[in-house]
Short mmCIF file of C-alpha atoms and ligand atoms in Angstrom, two decimals:
data_model
loop_
_atom_site.label_atom_id
_atom_site.label_comp_id
_atom_site.label_asym_id
_atom_site.label_seq_id
_atom_site.Cartn_x
_atom_site.Cartn_y
_atom_site.Cartn_z
CA MET N 37 102.89 63.26 105.60
CA GLU N 38 103.62 60.59 108.50
CA TRP N 39 100.84 57.96 109.15
CA THR N 40 100.51 56.71 112.69
CA THR N 41 99.28 53.23 113.05
CA SER N 42 96.34 54.63 114.86
CA GLU N 43 95.04 56.19 112.14
CA LEU N 44 95.05 53.26 109.99
CA ARG N 45 91.94 51.99 112.12
CA GLN N 46 92.47 48.22 110.86
CA SER N 47 96.17 47.94 111.24
CA ARG N 48 96.24 50.00 113.93
CA GLY N 49 97.99 46.90 116.32
CA VAL N 50 97.05 45.82 119.60
CA VAL N 51 99.05 48.87 121.58
CA GLU N 52 96.51 51.49 120.14
CA SER N 53 93.70 48.92 120.44
CA TYR N 54 94.51 48.03 124.08
CA ARG N 55 96.22 51.05 125.34
CA GLU N 56 94.26 51.35 128.69
CA PHE N 57 95.11 48.12 129.84
CA LEU N 58 99.21 48.12 129.14
CA GLN N 59 101.73 50.14 130.39
CA VAL N 60 102.60 52.77 127.74
CA SER N 61 102.56 56.38 127.71
CA PRO N 62 101.83 58.86 125.40
CA SER N 63 105.65 59.30 125.22
CA THR N 64 106.08 55.31 124.14
CA PRO N 65 107.70 54.83 120.49
CA ILE N 66 104.98 52.38 119.45
CA VAL N 67 106.92 49.54 116.95
CA SER N 68 103.67 47.92 115.51
CA LEU N 69 103.47 45.77 112.15
CA GLY N 70 99.28 45.66 112.70
CA GLU N 71 99.17 42.64 114.78
CA GLY N 72 96.53 41.36 116.20
CA ASN N 73 92.46 41.50 115.74
CA THR N 74 92.68 37.88 114.42
CA PRO N 75 89.81 36.23 113.44
CA LEU N 76 87.97 34.22 116.16
CA ILE N 77 86.23 31.31 113.75
CA TYR N 78 83.05 29.29 114.32
CA CYS N 79 83.92 25.75 113.42
CA PRO N 80 81.07 23.36 112.56
CA GLN N 81 82.63 20.36 112.23
CA LEU N 82 85.05 20.77 115.21
CA SER N 83 81.57 21.92 116.97
CA LYS N 84 79.85 18.52 115.70
CA ARG N 85 83.01 16.28 117.37
CA VAL N 86 81.96 18.15 120.96
CA GLY N 87 78.21 17.57 120.17
CA ARG N 88 75.17 18.73 122.94
CA GLY N 89 75.07 22.01 121.37
CA CYS N 90 78.43 23.27 122.40
CA GLU N 91 80.53 25.83 120.17
CA VAL N 92 83.65 25.61 119.24
CA PHE N 93 86.05 28.50 117.71
CA VAL N 94 89.32 28.65 116.60
CA LYS N 95 91.59 31.63 117.08
CA ASN N 96 93.65 32.02 114.40
CA GLU N 97 97.26 33.72 115.70
CA GLY N 98 98.68 32.24 112.55
CA VAL N 99 97.27 35.49 110.45
CA ASN N 100 99.47 37.85 112.41
CA PRO N 101 102.27 39.91 110.21
CA THR N 102 105.11 37.28 110.82
CA GLY N 103 102.39 34.23 111.17
CA SER N 104 102.35 33.53 114.88
CA PHE N 105 100.87 34.92 118.55
CA LYS N 106 103.95 36.31 119.04
CA ASP N 107 103.88 39.41 117.74
CA ARG N 108 101.16 40.80 119.95
CA GLY N 109 103.87 40.49 122.72
CA MET N 110 106.66 41.67 120.75
CA THR N 111 104.99 44.98 119.66
CA VAL N 112 104.68 46.13 123.41
CA ALA N 113 108.20 44.54 124.33
CA VAL N 114 109.71 46.62 121.29
CA SER N 115 108.20 49.50 121.86
CA LYS N 116 109.18 49.66 125.78
CA ALA N 117 112.70 48.56 124.68
CA MET N 118 112.73 51.33 122.56
CA GLU N 119 111.63 53.83 125.01
CA ARG N 120 114.28 52.89 127.36
CA GLY N 121 116.63 53.33 124.13
CA ALA N 122 117.53 49.68 123.28
CA ASN N 123 120.15 49.07 120.60
CA ALA N 124 119.61 45.52 120.21
CA LEU N 125 117.20 42.49 120.84
CA ILE N 126 118.11 39.09 121.90
CA CYS N 127 115.87 36.02 121.94
CA ALA N 128 116.21 31.96 121.74
CA SER N 129 113.95 30.35 120.26
CA THR N 130 112.36 27.29 118.46
CA GLY N 131 111.67 29.24 115.54
CA ASN N 132 108.53 32.07 116.43
CA THR N 133 109.95 34.10 118.49
CA SER N 134 113.35 34.71 116.15
CA ALA N 135 111.06 35.48 113.45
CA SER N 136 108.71 37.92 115.54
CA ALA N 137 111.98 39.66 117.26
CA ALA N 138 113.92 39.82 113.83
CA ALA N 139 110.68 41.59 112.10
CA TYR N 140 110.10 43.94 114.79
CA ALA N 141 113.85 45.01 115.40
CA ALA N 142 114.19 45.76 111.36
CA ARG N 143 111.05 47.81 112.03
CA ALA N 144 112.62 49.78 114.82
CA GLY N 145 115.68 50.07 113.10
CA ILE N 146 117.95 48.45 115.75
CA SER N 147 119.65 45.25 115.43
CA CYS N 148 118.47 41.79 116.42
CA ILE N 149 120.24 38.39 117.79
CA VAL N 150 119.03 35.13 117.77
CA ILE N 151 119.96 31.99 119.58
CA LEU N 152 118.64 28.73 117.98
CA PRO N 153 119.42 24.88 118.51
CA ALA N 154 121.00 23.60 115.54
CA GLY N 155 118.92 21.66 112.76
CA LYS N 156 115.86 22.09 115.30
CA ILE N 157 114.04 24.87 113.56
CA ALA N 158 111.38 24.63 110.73
CA THR N 159 112.23 25.86 107.59
CA GLY N 160 110.10 28.62 107.10
CA LYS N 161 110.87 29.93 110.28
CA LEU N 162 115.00 30.00 109.77
CA LEU N 163 113.68 31.45 106.80
CA GLN N 164 111.92 34.63 108.22
CA ALA N 165 114.63 35.33 110.82
CA PHE N 166 117.46 35.81 107.59
CA ALA N 167 114.83 37.92 105.63
CA TYR N 168 114.93 40.22 108.11
CA GLY N 169 118.20 40.54 108.83
CA ALA N 170 118.99 39.28 112.31
CA LYS N 171 122.27 37.78 113.33
CA ILE N 172 121.55 34.49 114.08
CA VAL N 173 123.61 32.08 116.10
CA ALA N 174 122.98 28.05 115.78
CA ILE N 175 124.11 26.21 118.75
CA ASP N 176 124.79 22.65 119.52
CA GLY N 177 121.76 22.41 122.07
CA ASN N 178 118.10 22.75 122.91
CA PHE N 179 116.32 25.35 123.15
CA ASP N 180 116.44 25.17 126.86
CA ASP N 181 120.47 25.76 126.38
CA ALA N 182 119.79 28.71 124.14
CA LEU N 183 117.51 30.47 126.79
CA ARG N 184 120.38 30.04 129.97
CA ILE N 185 122.68 31.49 127.22
CA VAL N 186 120.36 34.61 126.37
CA ARG N 187 119.81 35.32 130.20
CA GLU N 188 123.26 35.63 130.92
CA LEU N 189 123.93 37.62 127.95
CA GLY N 190 120.63 39.98 128.71
CA ASP N 191 122.48 40.42 132.23
CA SER N 192 124.78 42.89 130.72
CA HIS N 193 122.55 45.40 129.71
CA GLU N 194 123.81 45.11 125.90
CA PHE N 195 120.92 43.48 124.42
CA VAL N 196 117.37 43.62 125.95
CA ILE N 197 115.96 39.96 126.06
CA VAL N 198 112.55 39.41 124.33
CA ASN N 199 111.59 36.22 125.19
CA SER N 200 108.17 35.52 127.02
CA ILE N 201 110.44 35.94 131.04
CA ASN N 202 110.07 39.49 129.81
CA PRO N 203 107.19 40.89 131.09
CA ASP N 204 106.37 43.09 128.22
CA ARG N 205 105.65 40.21 126.10
CA ILE N 206 103.06 38.63 128.58
CA ALA N 207 101.47 41.77 128.74
CA GLY N 208 101.07 42.25 125.05
CA GLN N 209 99.75 38.58 124.74
CA LYS N 210 96.95 39.19 127.06
CA THR N 211 95.43 41.07 124.18
CA ALA N 212 94.20 37.73 122.50
CA ALA N 213 92.14 37.21 125.44
CA PHE N 214 90.32 40.89 125.13
CA GLU N 215 89.71 40.13 121.68
CA ILE N 216 88.11 36.86 122.11
CA VAL N 217 85.73 38.75 125.16
CA ASP N 218 85.10 41.15 122.87
CA VAL N 219 83.74 38.95 119.95
CA LEU N 220 81.93 36.38 122.31
CA GLY N 221 80.60 39.27 124.47
CA ASP N 222 81.76 37.19 127.59
CA ALA N 223 84.71 34.55 128.56
CA PRO N 224 84.10 31.15 126.76
CA ASN N 225 83.71 28.16 128.95
CA PHE N 226 86.91 26.41 128.22
CA HIS N 227 90.13 27.82 126.70
CA LEU N 228 92.60 24.87 124.90
CA LEU N 229 95.95 26.00 124.02
CA PRO N 230 99.31 24.31 123.56
CA VAL N 231 101.97 24.71 125.57
CA GLY N 232 105.76 25.11 125.07
CA ASN N 233 107.97 27.58 127.70
CA ALA N 234 104.09 28.30 128.94
CA GLY N 235 104.11 32.25 128.59
CA ASN N 236 101.07 31.99 126.45
CA VAL N 237 98.69 30.20 128.96
CA THR N 238 100.22 32.59 131.31
CA ALA N 239 99.42 35.39 129.17
CA TYR N 240 95.51 34.06 128.69
CA TRP N 241 94.88 33.91 131.97
CA ALA N 242 96.45 37.17 133.04
CA GLY N 243 94.20 38.55 130.29
CA TYR N 244 90.86 36.94 131.21
CA ARG N 245 91.24 38.08 134.83
CA ASP N 246 91.67 41.56 133.59
CA TYR N 247 88.98 41.67 131.69
CA LYS N 248 86.99 40.50 134.38
CA SER N 249 88.20 43.06 137.15
CA HIS N 250 87.29 45.75 134.82
CA GLN N 251 83.66 44.43 134.27
CA ARG N 252 84.07 43.66 130.92
CA SER N 253 83.45 39.86 131.10
CA THR N 254 81.44 38.00 133.98
CA THR N 255 83.05 34.45 134.26
CA LEU N 256 86.57 33.15 133.44
CA PRO N 257 87.17 30.00 131.36
CA THR N 258 88.57 26.82 132.17
CA MET N 259 92.53 26.69 131.05
CA ILE N 260 93.18 23.16 129.53
CA GLY N 261 96.87 23.21 128.04
CA PHE N 262 98.73 20.13 126.22
CA GLN N 263 102.33 19.45 125.81
CA ALA N 264 103.65 17.20 123.15
CA ALA N 265 104.24 13.91 125.09
CA GLY N 266 107.89 13.55 124.74
CA ALA N 267 108.44 17.64 125.92
CA ALA N 268 105.92 17.21 128.65
CA PRO N 269 107.63 18.87 131.94
CA ILE N 270 104.60 20.26 133.13
CA PHE N 271 102.61 17.25 133.03
CA TYR N 272 104.67 15.12 134.41
CA ASN N 273 105.75 17.42 136.64
CA ARG N 274 109.82 16.86 136.30
CA ILE N 275 112.71 18.85 133.84
CA VAL N 276 112.58 16.70 130.27
CA GLU N 277 116.68 16.91 129.55
CA LYS N 278 116.13 15.59 126.02
CA PRO N 279 112.56 16.70 124.55
CA GLU N 280 111.20 15.26 121.67
CA THR N 281 108.26 15.78 119.39
CA ILE N 282 107.73 16.61 115.78
CA ALA N 283 106.44 19.75 117.24
CA SER N 284 109.36 21.58 117.03
CA ALA N 285 107.95 24.95 118.44
CA ILE N 286 107.11 23.41 121.71
CA ARG N 287 109.77 21.21 122.12
CA ILE N 288 110.81 22.17 125.52
CA GLY N 289 112.07 20.36 128.71
CA ASN N 290 112.34 23.20 131.16
CA PRO N 291 109.47 25.87 130.43
CA ALA N 292 110.14 29.38 131.98
CA SER N 293 106.94 30.24 133.18
CA TRP N 294 106.59 26.81 134.40
CA LYS N 295 104.74 28.26 138.15
CA GLN N 296 102.66 30.66 136.42
CA ALA N 297 101.46 28.03 134.44
CA ARG N 298 100.56 25.90 136.80
CA ALA N 299 98.94 28.57 139.04
CA ALA N 300 96.89 29.58 135.65
CA ILE N 301 95.88 25.57 135.78
CA ALA N 302 94.73 25.56 139.55
CA GLU N 303 93.00 29.12 139.28
CA SER N 304 90.88 28.24 136.73
CA ARG N 305 90.42 24.40 137.53
CA GLY N 306 91.64 23.06 134.40
CA ALA N 307 94.39 20.60 133.28
CA ILE N 308 97.57 19.77 131.32
CA ASP N 309 97.40 16.89 129.49
CA ILE N 310 99.44 15.50 126.54
CA VAL N 311 99.01 14.43 123.30
CA THR N 312 101.29 12.28 120.82
CA ASP N 313 102.81 13.36 117.77
CA GLU N 314 100.58 11.30 115.62
CA GLU N 315 97.60 12.52 117.37
CA ILE N 316 99.39 15.84 116.55
CA LEU N 317 99.85 15.53 112.65
CA ALA N 318 96.58 13.83 112.65
CA ALA N 319 94.77 17.22 114.37
CA GLN N 320 96.61 19.43 111.60
CA SER N 321 95.83 17.43 108.71
CA TRP N 322 91.89 16.91 110.05
CA LEU N 323 91.49 20.84 110.98
CA ALA N 324 93.16 21.97 107.43
CA LYS N 325 90.79 19.32 105.27
CA HIS N 326 87.53 19.66 107.63
CA GLU N 327 87.87 23.68 108.69
CA GLY N 328 90.13 25.14 106.10
CA ILE N 329 92.83 26.41 108.94
CA PHE N 330 96.26 25.48 108.13
CA VAL N 331 98.37 25.39 111.29
CA GLU N 332 102.17 24.75 112.63
CA PRO N 333 101.94 21.16 114.42
CA ALA N 334 102.59 22.74 117.77
CA SER N 335 99.44 24.54 117.12
CA ALA N 336 97.48 21.12 116.12
CA ALA N 337 98.46 19.99 119.94
CA ALA N 338 95.18 22.24 120.49
CA ILE N 339 93.02 20.38 118.45
CA ALA N 340 94.79 17.13 119.12
CA GLY N 341 93.91 17.61 122.47
CA LEU N 342 90.25 18.85 122.06
CA PHE N 343 89.44 15.30 120.38
CA LYS N 344 91.41 13.75 123.50
CA CYS N 345 88.68 15.70 125.87
CA CYS N 346 85.88 14.65 123.67
CA ASP N 347 86.86 11.00 123.07
CA SER N 348 89.10 9.33 125.52
CA ASN N 349 88.98 8.07 129.20
CA GLU N 350 92.54 8.73 129.61
CA ALA N 351 92.11 12.64 129.31
CA ALA N 352 93.27 14.41 132.31
CA TYR N 353 90.23 17.07 131.55
CA SER N 354 87.11 15.46 129.91
CA LEU N 355 84.64 17.54 127.70
CA GLN N 356 82.40 14.46 127.61
CA ASN N 357 79.78 15.94 130.24
CA ILE N 358 80.24 19.51 130.28
CA PRO N 359 76.91 21.46 130.06
CA GLU N 360 74.94 21.92 126.80
CA ALA N 361 75.86 24.96 124.94
CA SER N 362 79.37 25.60 126.55
CA ARG N 363 81.87 27.54 124.55
CA ILE N 364 85.06 26.48 123.34
CA VAL N 365 88.10 28.76 122.03
CA CYS N 366 91.18 27.07 120.78
CA THR N 367 94.07 28.90 119.90
CA VAL N 368 95.77 27.72 117.14
CA THR N 369 99.21 29.36 117.21
CA GLY N 370 101.22 29.73 114.09
CA HIS N 371 100.95 29.14 110.58
CA GLY N 372 101.11 26.08 108.43
CA LEU N 373 103.68 27.23 105.83
CA LYS N 374 106.12 27.84 108.97
CA ASP N 375 107.00 24.03 109.05
CA PRO N 376 106.70 22.23 105.46
CA ASP N 377 108.95 19.57 106.65
CA ALA N 378 106.41 17.92 108.83
CA ILE N 379 103.85 17.29 106.02
CA THR N 380 106.53 16.71 103.30
CA PRO N 381 106.32 12.87 103.59
CA GLY N 382 102.42 13.37 103.11
CA VAL N 383 103.00 15.09 100.13
CA LYS N 384 102.11 12.68 96.92
CA GLU N 385 104.21 13.09 94.15
CA LEU N 386 102.68 14.87 90.80
CA LYS N 387 102.61 13.15 87.48
CA PRO N 388 101.87 15.36 85.01
CA VAL N 389 99.12 14.76 82.13
CA ALA N 390 98.79 15.51 78.63
CA PRO N 391 97.30 19.36 78.44
CA THR N 392 94.20 17.85 76.86
CA VAL N 393 91.05 18.35 78.78
CA GLY N 394 90.35 14.20 78.03
CA ASP N 395 93.48 13.82 79.92
CA VAL N 396 92.72 15.84 83.10
CA ARG N 397 89.15 14.44 83.14
CA ARG N 398 90.64 10.66 83.29
CA SER N 399 92.85 12.05 85.87
CA ILE N 400 90.20 13.25 88.36
CA GLY N 401 88.37 10.24 87.61
CA LEU N 402 85.59 11.48 85.56
N1 LIG D 135 102.62 27.58 119.32
C1 LIG D 135 103.66 27.63 118.89
C2 LIG D 135 103.66 27.82 117.19
C3 LIG D 135 104.91 28.31 119.42
O1 LIG D 135 105.81 29.17 118.52
C4 LIG D 135 105.40 27.99 120.75
C5 LIG D 135 106.40 28.93 121.30
C6 LIG D 135 103.63 27.71 121.36
C7 LIG D 135 102.89 27.07 120.79
C8 LIG D 135 103.87 27.62 122.48
O2 LIG D 135 104.03 28.67 123.29
O3 LIG D 135 106.35 28.98 124.92
O4 LIG D 135 104.15 30.35 125.50
O5 LIG D 135 104.09 28.07 125.76
N2 LIG D 135 107.06 29.03 120.67
C9 LIG D 135 108.69 29.69 121.26
C10 LIG D 135 109.61 30.26 120.48
C11 LIG D 135 109.42 28.97 122.55
O6 LIG D 135 110.47 30.28 120.26
O7 LIG D 135 108.87 30.42 119.16
P1 LIG D 135 104.53 29.31 124.99
#
């Protein structure tokens, strides 16, 4: 027999879980890898850092099928593309979109072209695109150049663009907000997340609003987005020609959803702020060591941002005087194993010892 994803309840994917909120019909062929339904993890150590009885939860999007939140949007975008008879997908990427597009194209049995900034993609993500059989083109340029080329190629209608300029991507990514409300029983008070091309902050805000208008929640969160200091066009309100940051996923100088992100931030009375590479790497390490959650640097921007909002007088949004027992959700967007390069310098060389209990005891200081 042929199983459908809806029969396998645990791994039915975001389309089957939230059909009524998505533009799919019974005849849409659903291309799913069982994405979504990611854990919302209560974090006692992070909650303690905030204090005042506040509760901090991490939405761990790194456990999606290709290790990032992109899979939520990709299942919808690729399902709709198949419904329209697509033969090939195309995307520009800082790495995660290409990994996800390549996987869902493989699943759908169509081809996938990915345009990447040469030398700027984290090892794990590049490896994924190869493994899933995408056709990969590296350009001597940055992500913004790659997206410009993709927009032009997409105009010819030979390819379906699966970047977040495709509204089906944003629609699918809204489901993360639905899941959070479903678990907490209402929207959180604050939602913190990293911002690159600004599709995800746009999607979360749309998701929270959809749910509220359907009486699934009574409130809306304050949205607080974080860009890397060297790649912060929205924060500085100007295009950054040569964006630079260790968090390669958000190394973007001219975000496609700039306006929508600004609107989400304004409507929710939130803020856009910046975090430095040092703060990002420190937060990445802190989260792994204190909460057991290992994320890639771009994801750690949300955690670095939380620390800034708690500790710094320079923060664009202070969490120092928020109401007691506020609920804060931080989205971590991608798995730490995707980007080993970022932490490799911190990995100490291991000198082998003799294979005896005595030598092992001595080497751990007993
Ligand atoms: N975190 C990770 C791990 C990402 O890969 C991205 C974006 C973001 C955050 C930012 O999300 O663009 O919706 O604001 N990665 C894209 C890519 C650009 O090509 O994989 P955004």
